[in-house]
Structure formats: C-alpha cells, structure tokens
Coordinates of N, CA and C in Angstrom, one line a residue:
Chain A
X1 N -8.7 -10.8 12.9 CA -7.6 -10.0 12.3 C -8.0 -8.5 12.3
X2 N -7.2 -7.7 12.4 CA -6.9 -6.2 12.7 C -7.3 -5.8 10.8
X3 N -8.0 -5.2 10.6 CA -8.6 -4.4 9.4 C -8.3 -2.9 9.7
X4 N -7.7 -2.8 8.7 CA -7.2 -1.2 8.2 C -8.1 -0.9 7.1
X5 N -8.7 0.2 6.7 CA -9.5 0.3 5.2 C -9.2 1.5 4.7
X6 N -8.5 1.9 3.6 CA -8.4 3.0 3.2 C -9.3 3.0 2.1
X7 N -10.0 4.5 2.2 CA -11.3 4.7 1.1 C -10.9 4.3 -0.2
X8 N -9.6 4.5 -0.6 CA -9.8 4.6 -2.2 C -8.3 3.8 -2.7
X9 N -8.5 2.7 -3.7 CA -6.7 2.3 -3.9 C -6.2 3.3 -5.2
X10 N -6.9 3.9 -5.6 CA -6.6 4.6 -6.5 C -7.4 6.0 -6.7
X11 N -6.5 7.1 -6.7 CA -7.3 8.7 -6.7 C -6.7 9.7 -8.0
X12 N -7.0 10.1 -8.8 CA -6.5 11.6 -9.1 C -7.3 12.9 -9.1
X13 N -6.3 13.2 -8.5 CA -7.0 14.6 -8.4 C -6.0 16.0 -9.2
X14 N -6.8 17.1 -9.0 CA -6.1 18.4 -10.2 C -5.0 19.2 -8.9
X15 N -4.2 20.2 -9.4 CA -3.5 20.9 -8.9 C -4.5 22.0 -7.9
X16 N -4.3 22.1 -6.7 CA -4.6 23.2 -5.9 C -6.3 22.7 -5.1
X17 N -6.7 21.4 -5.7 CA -7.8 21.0 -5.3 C -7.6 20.5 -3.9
X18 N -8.6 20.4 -2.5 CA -8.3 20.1 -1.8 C -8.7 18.4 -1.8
X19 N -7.7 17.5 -1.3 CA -7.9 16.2 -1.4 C -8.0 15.7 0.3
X20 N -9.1 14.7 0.4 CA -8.9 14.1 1.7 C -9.0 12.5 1.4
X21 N -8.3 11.8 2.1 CA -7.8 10.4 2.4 C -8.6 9.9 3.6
X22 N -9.2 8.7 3.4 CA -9.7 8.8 4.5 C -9.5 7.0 5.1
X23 N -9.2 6.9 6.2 CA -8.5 5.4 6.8 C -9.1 4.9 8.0
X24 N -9.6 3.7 8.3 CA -10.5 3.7 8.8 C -10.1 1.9 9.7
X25 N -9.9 1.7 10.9 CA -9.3 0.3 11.9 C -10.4 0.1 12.5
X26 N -10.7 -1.3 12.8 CA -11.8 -1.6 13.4 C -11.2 -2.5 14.7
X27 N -10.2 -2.0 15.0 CA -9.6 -2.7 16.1 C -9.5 -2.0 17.7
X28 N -9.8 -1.1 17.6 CA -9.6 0.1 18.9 C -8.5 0.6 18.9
X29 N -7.6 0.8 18.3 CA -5.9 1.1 18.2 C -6.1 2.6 18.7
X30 N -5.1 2.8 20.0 CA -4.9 3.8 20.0 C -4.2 4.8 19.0
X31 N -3.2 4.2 18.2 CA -2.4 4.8 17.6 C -2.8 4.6 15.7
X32 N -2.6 5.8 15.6 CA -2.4 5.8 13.6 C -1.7 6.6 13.5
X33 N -1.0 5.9 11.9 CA -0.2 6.7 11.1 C -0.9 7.2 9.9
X34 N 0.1 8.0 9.1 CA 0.0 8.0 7.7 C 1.5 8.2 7.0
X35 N 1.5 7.7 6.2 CA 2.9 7.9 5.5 C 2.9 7.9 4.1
X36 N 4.1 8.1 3.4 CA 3.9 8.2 2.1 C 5.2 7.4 1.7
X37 N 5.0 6.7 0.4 CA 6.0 5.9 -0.2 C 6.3 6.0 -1.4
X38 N 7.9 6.4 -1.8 CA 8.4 6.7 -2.9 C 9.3 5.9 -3.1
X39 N 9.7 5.9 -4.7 CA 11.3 5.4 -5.0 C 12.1 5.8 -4.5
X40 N 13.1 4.5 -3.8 CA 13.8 5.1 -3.3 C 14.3 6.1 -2.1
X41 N 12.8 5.8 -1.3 CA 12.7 7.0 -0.5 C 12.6 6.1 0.9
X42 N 11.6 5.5 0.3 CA 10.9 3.9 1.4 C 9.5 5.1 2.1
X43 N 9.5 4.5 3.2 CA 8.3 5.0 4.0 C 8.7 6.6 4.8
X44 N 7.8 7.4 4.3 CA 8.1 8.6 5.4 C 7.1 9.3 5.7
X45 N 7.5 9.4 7.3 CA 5.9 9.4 8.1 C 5.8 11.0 7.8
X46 N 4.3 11.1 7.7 CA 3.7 12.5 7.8 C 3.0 12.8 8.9
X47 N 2.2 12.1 9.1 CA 1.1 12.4 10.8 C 1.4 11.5 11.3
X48 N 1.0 11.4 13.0 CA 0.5 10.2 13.6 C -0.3 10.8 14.3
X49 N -0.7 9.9 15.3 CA -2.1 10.3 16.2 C -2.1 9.4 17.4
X50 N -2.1 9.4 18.1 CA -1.7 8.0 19.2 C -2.9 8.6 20.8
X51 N -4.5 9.5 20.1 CA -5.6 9.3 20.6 C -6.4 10.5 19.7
X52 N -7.5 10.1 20.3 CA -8.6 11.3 19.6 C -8.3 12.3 19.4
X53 N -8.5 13.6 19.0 CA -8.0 15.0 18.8 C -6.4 15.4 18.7
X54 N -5.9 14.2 19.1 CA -4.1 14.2 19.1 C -3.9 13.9 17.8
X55 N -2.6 14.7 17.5 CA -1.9 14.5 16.5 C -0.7 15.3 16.9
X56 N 0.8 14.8 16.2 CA 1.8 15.1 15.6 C 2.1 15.2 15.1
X57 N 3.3 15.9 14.2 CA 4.0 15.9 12.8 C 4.8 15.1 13.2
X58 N 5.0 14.3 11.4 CA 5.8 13.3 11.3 C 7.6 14.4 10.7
X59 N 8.0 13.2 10.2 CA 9.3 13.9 9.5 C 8.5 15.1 8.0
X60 N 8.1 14.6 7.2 CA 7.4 15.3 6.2 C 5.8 16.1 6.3
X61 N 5.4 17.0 7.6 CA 4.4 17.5 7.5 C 4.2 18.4 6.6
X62 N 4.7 18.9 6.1 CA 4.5 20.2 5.0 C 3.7 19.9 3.6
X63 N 2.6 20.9 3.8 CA 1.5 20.8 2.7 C 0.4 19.8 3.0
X64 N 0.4 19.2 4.4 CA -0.5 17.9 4.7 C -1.2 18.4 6.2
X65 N -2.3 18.1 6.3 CA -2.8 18.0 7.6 C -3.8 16.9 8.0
X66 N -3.9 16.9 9.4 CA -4.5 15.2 9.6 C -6.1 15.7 10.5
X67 N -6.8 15.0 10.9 CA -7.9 14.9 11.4 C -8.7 13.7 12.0
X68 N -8.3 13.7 13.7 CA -8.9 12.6 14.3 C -10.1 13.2 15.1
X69 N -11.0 12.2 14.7 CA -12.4 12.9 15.7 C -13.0 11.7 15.9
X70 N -12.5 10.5 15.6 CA -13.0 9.3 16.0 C -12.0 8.4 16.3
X71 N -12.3 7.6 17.0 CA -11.0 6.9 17.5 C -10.7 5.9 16.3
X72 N -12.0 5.3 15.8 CA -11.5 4.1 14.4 C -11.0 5.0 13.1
X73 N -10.9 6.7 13.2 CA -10.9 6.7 12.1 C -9.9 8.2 11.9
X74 N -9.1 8.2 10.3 CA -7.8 9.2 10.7 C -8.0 9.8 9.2
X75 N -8.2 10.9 9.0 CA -8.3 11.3 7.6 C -6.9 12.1 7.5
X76 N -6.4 12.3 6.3 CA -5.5 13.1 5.9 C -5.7 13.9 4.5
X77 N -5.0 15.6 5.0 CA -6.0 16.2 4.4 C -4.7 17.0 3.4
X78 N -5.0 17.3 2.3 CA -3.8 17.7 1.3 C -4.8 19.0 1.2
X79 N -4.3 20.2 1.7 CA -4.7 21.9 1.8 C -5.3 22.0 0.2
X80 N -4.1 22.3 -0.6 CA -4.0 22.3 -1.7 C -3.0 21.6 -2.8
X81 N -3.7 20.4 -3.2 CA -3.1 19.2 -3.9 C -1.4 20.3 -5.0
X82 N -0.5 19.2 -5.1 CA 0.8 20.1 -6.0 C 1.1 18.5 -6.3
X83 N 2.1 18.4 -7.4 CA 1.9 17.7 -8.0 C 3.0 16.6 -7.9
X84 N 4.1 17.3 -6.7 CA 4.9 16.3 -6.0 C 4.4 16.4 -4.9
X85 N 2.9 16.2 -4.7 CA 2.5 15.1 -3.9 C 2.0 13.9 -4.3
X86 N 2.3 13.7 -5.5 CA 1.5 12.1 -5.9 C 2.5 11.2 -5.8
X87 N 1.6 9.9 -5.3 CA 2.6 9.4 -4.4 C 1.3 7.8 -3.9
X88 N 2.5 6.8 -3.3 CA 1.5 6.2 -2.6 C 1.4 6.3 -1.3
X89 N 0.0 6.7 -0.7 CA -0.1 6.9 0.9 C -0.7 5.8 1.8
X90 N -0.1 5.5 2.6 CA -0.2 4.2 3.8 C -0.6 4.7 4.7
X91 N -1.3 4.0 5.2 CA -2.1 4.6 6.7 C -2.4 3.2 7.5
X92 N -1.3 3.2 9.0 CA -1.8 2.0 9.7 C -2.1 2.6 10.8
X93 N -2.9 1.5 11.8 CA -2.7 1.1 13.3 C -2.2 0.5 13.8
X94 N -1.9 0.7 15.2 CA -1.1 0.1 16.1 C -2.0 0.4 17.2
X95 N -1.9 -0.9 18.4 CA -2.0 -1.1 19.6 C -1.9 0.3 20.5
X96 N -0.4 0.0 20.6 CA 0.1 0.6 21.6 C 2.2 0.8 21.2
X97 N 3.0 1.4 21.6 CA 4.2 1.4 21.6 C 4.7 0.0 21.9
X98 N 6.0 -0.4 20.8 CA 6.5 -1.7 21.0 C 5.4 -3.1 20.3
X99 N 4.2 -2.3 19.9 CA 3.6 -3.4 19.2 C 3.0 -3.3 17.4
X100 N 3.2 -4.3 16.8 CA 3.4 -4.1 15.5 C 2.1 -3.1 14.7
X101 N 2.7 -2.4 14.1 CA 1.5 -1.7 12.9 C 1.1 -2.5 12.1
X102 N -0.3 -2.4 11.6 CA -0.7 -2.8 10.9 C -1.3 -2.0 10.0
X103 N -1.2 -2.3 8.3 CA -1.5 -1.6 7.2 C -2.1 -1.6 6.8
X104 N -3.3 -0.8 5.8 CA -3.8 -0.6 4.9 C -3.4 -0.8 3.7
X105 N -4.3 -0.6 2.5 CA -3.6 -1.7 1.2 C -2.7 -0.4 0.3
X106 N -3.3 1.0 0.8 CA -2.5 2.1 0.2 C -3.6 2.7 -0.6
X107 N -3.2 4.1 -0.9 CA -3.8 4.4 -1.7 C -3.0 5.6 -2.9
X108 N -2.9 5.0 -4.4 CA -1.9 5.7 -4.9 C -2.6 6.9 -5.6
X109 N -1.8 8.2 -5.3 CA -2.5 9.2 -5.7 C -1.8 10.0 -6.8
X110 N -2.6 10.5 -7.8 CA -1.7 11.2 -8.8 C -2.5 12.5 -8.9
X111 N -1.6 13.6 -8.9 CA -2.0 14.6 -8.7 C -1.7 15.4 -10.2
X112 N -2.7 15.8 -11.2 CA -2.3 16.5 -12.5 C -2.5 17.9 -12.6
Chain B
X1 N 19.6 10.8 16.8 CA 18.0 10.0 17.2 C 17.7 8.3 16.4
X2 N 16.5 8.0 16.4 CA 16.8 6.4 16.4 C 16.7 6.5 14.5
X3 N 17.4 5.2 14.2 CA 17.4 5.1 13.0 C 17.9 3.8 12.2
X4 N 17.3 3.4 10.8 CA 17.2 2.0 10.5 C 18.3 2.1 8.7
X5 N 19.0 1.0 9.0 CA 20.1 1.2 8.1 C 19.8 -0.4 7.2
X6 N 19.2 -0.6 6.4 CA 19.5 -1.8 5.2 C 19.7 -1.1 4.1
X7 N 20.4 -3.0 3.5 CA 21.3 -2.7 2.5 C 20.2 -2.6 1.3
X8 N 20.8 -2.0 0.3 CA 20.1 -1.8 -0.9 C 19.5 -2.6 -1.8
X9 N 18.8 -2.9 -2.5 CA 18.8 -4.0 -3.6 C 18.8 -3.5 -4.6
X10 N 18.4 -3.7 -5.8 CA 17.7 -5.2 -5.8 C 18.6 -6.4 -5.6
X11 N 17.9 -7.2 -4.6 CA 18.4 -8.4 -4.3 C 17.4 -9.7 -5.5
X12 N 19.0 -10.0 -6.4 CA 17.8 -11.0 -7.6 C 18.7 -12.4 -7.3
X13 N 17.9 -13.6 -6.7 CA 18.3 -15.2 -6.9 C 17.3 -16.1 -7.4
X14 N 17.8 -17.0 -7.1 CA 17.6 -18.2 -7.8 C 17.1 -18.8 -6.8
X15 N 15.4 -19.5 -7.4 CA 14.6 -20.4 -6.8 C 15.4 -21.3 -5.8
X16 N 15.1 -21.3 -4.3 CA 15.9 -22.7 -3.5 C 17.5 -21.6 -3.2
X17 N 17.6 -20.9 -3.5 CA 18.9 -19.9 -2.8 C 18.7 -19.3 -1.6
X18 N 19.7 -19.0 -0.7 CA 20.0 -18.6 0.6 C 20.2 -17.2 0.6
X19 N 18.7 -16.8 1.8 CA 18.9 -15.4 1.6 C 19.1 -14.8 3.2
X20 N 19.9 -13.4 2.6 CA 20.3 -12.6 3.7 C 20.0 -11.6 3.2
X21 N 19.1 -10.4 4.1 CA 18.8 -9.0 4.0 C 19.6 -8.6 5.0
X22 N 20.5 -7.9 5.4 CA 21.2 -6.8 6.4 C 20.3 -5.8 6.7
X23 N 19.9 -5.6 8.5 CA 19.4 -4.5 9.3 C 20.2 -4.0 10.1
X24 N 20.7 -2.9 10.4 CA 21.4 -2.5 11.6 C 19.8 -1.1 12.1
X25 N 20.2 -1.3 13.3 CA 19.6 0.0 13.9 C 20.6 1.2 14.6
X26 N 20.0 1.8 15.1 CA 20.8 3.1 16.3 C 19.3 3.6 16.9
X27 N 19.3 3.1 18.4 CA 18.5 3.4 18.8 C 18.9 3.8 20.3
X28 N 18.0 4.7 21.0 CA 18.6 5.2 22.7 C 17.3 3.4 23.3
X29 N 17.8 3.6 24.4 CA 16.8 2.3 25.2 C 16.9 0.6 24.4
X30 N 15.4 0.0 24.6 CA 15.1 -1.2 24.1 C 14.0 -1.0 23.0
X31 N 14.6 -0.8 22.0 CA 13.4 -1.3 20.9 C 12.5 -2.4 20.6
X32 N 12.0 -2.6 20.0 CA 11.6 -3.8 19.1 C 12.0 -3.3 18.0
X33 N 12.0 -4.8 17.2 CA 12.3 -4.6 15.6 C 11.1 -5.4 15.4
X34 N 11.2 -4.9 13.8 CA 10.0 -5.6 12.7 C 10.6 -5.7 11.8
X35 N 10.2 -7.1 10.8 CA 10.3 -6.8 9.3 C 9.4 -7.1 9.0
X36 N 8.5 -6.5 7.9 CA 7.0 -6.1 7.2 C 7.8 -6.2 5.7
X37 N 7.0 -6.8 5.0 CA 7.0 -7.3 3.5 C 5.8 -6.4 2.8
X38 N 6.4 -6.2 1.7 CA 5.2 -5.6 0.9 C 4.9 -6.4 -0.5
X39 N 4.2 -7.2 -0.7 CA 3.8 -8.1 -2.1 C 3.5 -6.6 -3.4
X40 N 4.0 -7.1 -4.2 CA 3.5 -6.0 -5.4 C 2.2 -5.8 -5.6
X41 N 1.3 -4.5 -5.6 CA 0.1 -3.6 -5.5 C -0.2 -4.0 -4.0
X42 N 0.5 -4.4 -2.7 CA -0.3 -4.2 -1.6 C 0.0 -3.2 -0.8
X43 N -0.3 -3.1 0.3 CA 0.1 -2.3 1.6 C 1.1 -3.9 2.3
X44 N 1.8 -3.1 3.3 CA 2.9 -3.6 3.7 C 2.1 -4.6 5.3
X45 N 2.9 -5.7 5.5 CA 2.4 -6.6 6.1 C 3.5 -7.2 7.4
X46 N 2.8 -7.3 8.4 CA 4.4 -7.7 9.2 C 4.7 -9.4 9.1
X47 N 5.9 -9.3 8.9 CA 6.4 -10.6 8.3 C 6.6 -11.2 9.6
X48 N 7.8 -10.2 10.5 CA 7.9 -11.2 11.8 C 8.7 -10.2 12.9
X49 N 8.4 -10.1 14.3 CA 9.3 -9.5 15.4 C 10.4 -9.9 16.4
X50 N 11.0 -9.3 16.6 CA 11.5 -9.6 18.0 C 11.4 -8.1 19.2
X51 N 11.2 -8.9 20.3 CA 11.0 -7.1 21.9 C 12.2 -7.2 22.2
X52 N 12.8 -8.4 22.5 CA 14.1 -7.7 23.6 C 15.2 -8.9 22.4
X53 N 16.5 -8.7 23.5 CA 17.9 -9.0 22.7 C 17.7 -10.8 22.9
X54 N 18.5 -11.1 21.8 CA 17.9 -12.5 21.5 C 16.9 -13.2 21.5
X55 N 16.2 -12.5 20.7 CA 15.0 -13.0 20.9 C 15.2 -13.4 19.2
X56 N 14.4 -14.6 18.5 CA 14.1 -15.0 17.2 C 13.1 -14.3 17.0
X57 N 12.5 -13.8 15.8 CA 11.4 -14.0 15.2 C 10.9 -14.9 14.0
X58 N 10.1 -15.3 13.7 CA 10.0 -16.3 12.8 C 9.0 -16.5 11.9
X59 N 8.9 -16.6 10.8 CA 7.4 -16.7 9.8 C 7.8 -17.1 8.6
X60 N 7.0 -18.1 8.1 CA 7.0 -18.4 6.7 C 8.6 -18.9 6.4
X61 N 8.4 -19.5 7.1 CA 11.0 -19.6 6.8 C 11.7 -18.5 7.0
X62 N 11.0 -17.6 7.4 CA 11.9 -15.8 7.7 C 12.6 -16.2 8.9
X63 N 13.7 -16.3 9.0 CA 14.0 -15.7 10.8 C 15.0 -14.6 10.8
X64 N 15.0 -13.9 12.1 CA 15.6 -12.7 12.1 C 15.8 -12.7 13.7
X65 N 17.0 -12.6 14.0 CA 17.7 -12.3 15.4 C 18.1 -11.2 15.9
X66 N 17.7 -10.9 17.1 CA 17.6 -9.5 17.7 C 19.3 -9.0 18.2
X67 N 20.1 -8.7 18.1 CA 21.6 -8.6 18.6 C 21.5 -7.3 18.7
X68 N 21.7 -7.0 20.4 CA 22.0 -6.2 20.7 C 23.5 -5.8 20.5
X69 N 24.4 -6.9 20.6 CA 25.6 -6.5 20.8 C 26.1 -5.9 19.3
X70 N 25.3 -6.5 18.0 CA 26.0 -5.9 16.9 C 25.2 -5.1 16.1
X71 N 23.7 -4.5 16.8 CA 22.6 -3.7 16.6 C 22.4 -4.1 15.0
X72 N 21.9 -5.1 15.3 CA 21.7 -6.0 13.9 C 20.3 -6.7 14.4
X73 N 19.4 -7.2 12.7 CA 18.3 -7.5 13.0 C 18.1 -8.2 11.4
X74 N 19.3 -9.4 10.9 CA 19.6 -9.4 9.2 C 17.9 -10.4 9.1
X75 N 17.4 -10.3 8.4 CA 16.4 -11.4 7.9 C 17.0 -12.3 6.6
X76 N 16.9 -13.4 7.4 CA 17.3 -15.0 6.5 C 16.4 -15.7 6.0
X77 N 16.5 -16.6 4.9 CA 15.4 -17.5 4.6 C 16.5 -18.9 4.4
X78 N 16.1 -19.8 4.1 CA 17.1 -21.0 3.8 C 17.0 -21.2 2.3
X79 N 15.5 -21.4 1.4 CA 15.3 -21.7 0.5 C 14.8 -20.7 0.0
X80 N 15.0 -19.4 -0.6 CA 13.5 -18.7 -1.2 C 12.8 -19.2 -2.3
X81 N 11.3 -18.7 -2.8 CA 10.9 -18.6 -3.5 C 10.4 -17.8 -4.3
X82 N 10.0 -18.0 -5.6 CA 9.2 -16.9 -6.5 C 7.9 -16.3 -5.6
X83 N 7.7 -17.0 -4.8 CA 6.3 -15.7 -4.5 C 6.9 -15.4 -3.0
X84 N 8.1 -15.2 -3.0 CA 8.8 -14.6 -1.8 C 9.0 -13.1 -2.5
X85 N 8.9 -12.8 -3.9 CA 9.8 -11.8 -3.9 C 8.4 -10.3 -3.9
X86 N 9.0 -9.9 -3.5 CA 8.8 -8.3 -2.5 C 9.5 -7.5 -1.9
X87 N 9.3 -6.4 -1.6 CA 9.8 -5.6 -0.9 C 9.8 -6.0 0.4
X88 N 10.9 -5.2 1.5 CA 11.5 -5.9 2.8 C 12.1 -4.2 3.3
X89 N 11.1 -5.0 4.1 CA 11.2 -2.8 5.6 C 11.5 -3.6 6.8
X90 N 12.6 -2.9 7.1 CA 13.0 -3.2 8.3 C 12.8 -2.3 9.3
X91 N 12.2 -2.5 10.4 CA 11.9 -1.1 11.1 C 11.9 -1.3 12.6
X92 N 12.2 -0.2 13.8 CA 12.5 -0.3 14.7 C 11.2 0.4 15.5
X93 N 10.9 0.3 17.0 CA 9.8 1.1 17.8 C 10.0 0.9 18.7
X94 N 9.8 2.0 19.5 CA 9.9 2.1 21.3 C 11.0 3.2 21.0
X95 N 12.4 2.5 22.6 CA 12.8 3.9 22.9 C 12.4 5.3 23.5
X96 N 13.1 6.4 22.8 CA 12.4 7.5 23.5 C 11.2 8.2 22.1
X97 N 10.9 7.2 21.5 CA 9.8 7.6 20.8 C 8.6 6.8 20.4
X98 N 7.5 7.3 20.0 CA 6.1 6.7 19.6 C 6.1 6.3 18.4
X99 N 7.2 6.7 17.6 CA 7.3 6.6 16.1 C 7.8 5.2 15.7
X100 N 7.0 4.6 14.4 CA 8.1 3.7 14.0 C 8.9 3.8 13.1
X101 N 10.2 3.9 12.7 CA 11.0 4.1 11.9 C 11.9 2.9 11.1
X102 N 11.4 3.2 9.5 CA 11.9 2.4 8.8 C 13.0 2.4 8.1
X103 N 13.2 1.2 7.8 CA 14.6 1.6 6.5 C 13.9 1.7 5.2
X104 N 15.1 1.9 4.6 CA 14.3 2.5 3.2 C 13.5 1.7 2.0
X105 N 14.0 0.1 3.0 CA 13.3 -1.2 1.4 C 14.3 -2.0 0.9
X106 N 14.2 -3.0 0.7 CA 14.9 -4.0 0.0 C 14.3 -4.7 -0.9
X107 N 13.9 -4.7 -2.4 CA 13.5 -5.3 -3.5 C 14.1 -6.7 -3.4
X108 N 13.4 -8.0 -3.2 CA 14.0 -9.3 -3.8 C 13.3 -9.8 -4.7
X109 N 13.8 -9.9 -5.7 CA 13.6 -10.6 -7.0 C 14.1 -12.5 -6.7
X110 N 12.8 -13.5 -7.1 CA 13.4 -14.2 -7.0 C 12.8 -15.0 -8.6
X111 N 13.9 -15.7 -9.2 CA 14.0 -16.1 -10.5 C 13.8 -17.4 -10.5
X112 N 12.6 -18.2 -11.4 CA 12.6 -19.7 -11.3 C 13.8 -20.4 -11.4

C-alpha cells in the first residue's frame, strides 16, 4: 500500500513565524500535491509538483511556497505564518495523470 | 476550464436507507472521476473510480457510473450505514490538465 506521511497531525504556530510542512510517499510518485481544507470551501490546491525541482501554483498560491529536492518528499513552506492561514493541510501522491491520489492523514494548523 | 459540481449536504438517513450523492463534471477531453471519502479526523481516501464512459466503479456497496452523455458521476449505496457516514469529494483528472479537481464535499450523517 502507497504511504503518505505528514510530519505533524497537529501544529501551532505564532503570527509571522515561518512554518514548514513536511510530506513524505514512499511509493516513487511522480506527482504531489498540497492543499488546504476548510468549511465549506472543500479542497483547494496550493502547490503541485509532478517531478524534482518542478513545481506549480495551485488555485490559492498566495502566502505559501513549496520545496521539492527529493522525489519521496514535498515540503510546504508558509513565508510568514497569518492567521487565516490556519487550516487543515493535505498533502498527496499520485502515479501519474488519470491515476488516483493518495492522501496523507492531514495536518491541522492553527496559527495565533 | 474543468470543474466538479455536487450537491450540498448535510445528507442525514436512516440506518438500511438508499443513498444518492449527485456529481456532475465540465470537463475538455476524457477524464477520470473519483470519489474519495474522508472518515472524521482522517485524510481523505479513495473510495472508488471510473477512466472512460460507462465504466462502474465499485467499493464497499458504493457504485458510481461514469455518463458521459449526462456528465454525471452520482455515488449510490443500497443500504447505508452508521460507519458509512463521512465526508464525500467527488473529483475529476486528466484532460487538458495535471490537476485534480474537486467538489466541494458532501457530509452524510447516518442515524441508527
């Protein structure tokens, strides 16, 4: 079975601190995401990455930046933590296009 | 651009009731669809797929039919249960993109 691991299921951190997320597949997936999940909101992607040093912006890049330097592994990096960014963040892999993601268990962040 | 349309909930029944979640998509090319369940405190899990048009997917009593002609993708159960209830993402991939895009969630509540 395809293992996602996200470092932490629970974080808080202070205003303006820099936070990193760190997500980690042991399946060779070319592809990761990260996203974030609110009320109401559902899933909205922030990065992807679909190989090493590659990355995209998702629909909500703003205030977030991502970091691939290993193929099993995708960090995401909050510049300077604000306090509507707390939230829960998802981070999966995937194969390849057309094949299903798989998730990590989340990690819910509260920023004070 | 591509995009995932279910209906709202909360969806609340009764143990042994007949369920229907509504998916419509809009997408350019051949997608796949997903629906991925999320159990309360997890990360989200894929429940079951379909690649091309008519195609079933199937899991756990879930099934969900791929219709291209009505760009529909509803997920059914016959019987549900209390540890059926969770959240329900319905989401599309492929196309002219790498992204997967979800709908926003479906809450089912199910009541002994």
């Amino acid at each position: 079975d395809v293992k996602v691991t996200q470092s932490s299921r629970y974080l808080v951190k202070r205003t303006g601190e820099k936070v990193f997320l760190e997500c980690v597949q042991d399946m060779d997936h070319e592809n990761m995401f990260w996203y974030r999940q609110d009320p109401g909101l559902g899933l909205r992607l922030i990065y992807f990455s679909y190989d090493v040093k590659m990355k995209e912006k998702g629909d909500i890049p703003e205030g977030y930046s991502v970091s691939r330097e290993k193929k099993e592994r995708f960090s995401l990096i909050l510049e300077s933590a604000s306090t509507n960014q707390t939230s829960m963040y998802l981070c999966a892999s995937r194969y390849s296009e057309n094949q299903p993601q798989h998730f990590g268990d989340g990690t819910r962040l509260s920023i004070l | 651009g591509n995009s995932v349309t279910q209906m709202e909930g909360p969806v609340t029944l009764s143990e042994e009731a007949f369920l229907t979640i509504n998916c419509t998509y809009t997408a350019t090319g051949y997608p796949s669809l997903f629906w991925n369940v999320q159990y309360p405190g997890e990360g989200l899990q894929l429940l079951l797929k379909a690649t091309k048009a008519d195609d079933k997917g199937s899991n756990k009593g879930f099934e969900a039919t791929y219709r291209k002609e009505t760009t529909s993708f509803h997920l059914e159960k016959g019987s549900v249960q209390v540890s059926d209830s969770a959240v329900y993402f319905c989401a599309l991939s492929g196309g002219a993109t790498n992204k997967l895009i979800f709908g926003t969630g479906t809450l089912l509540a199910v009541q002994p």
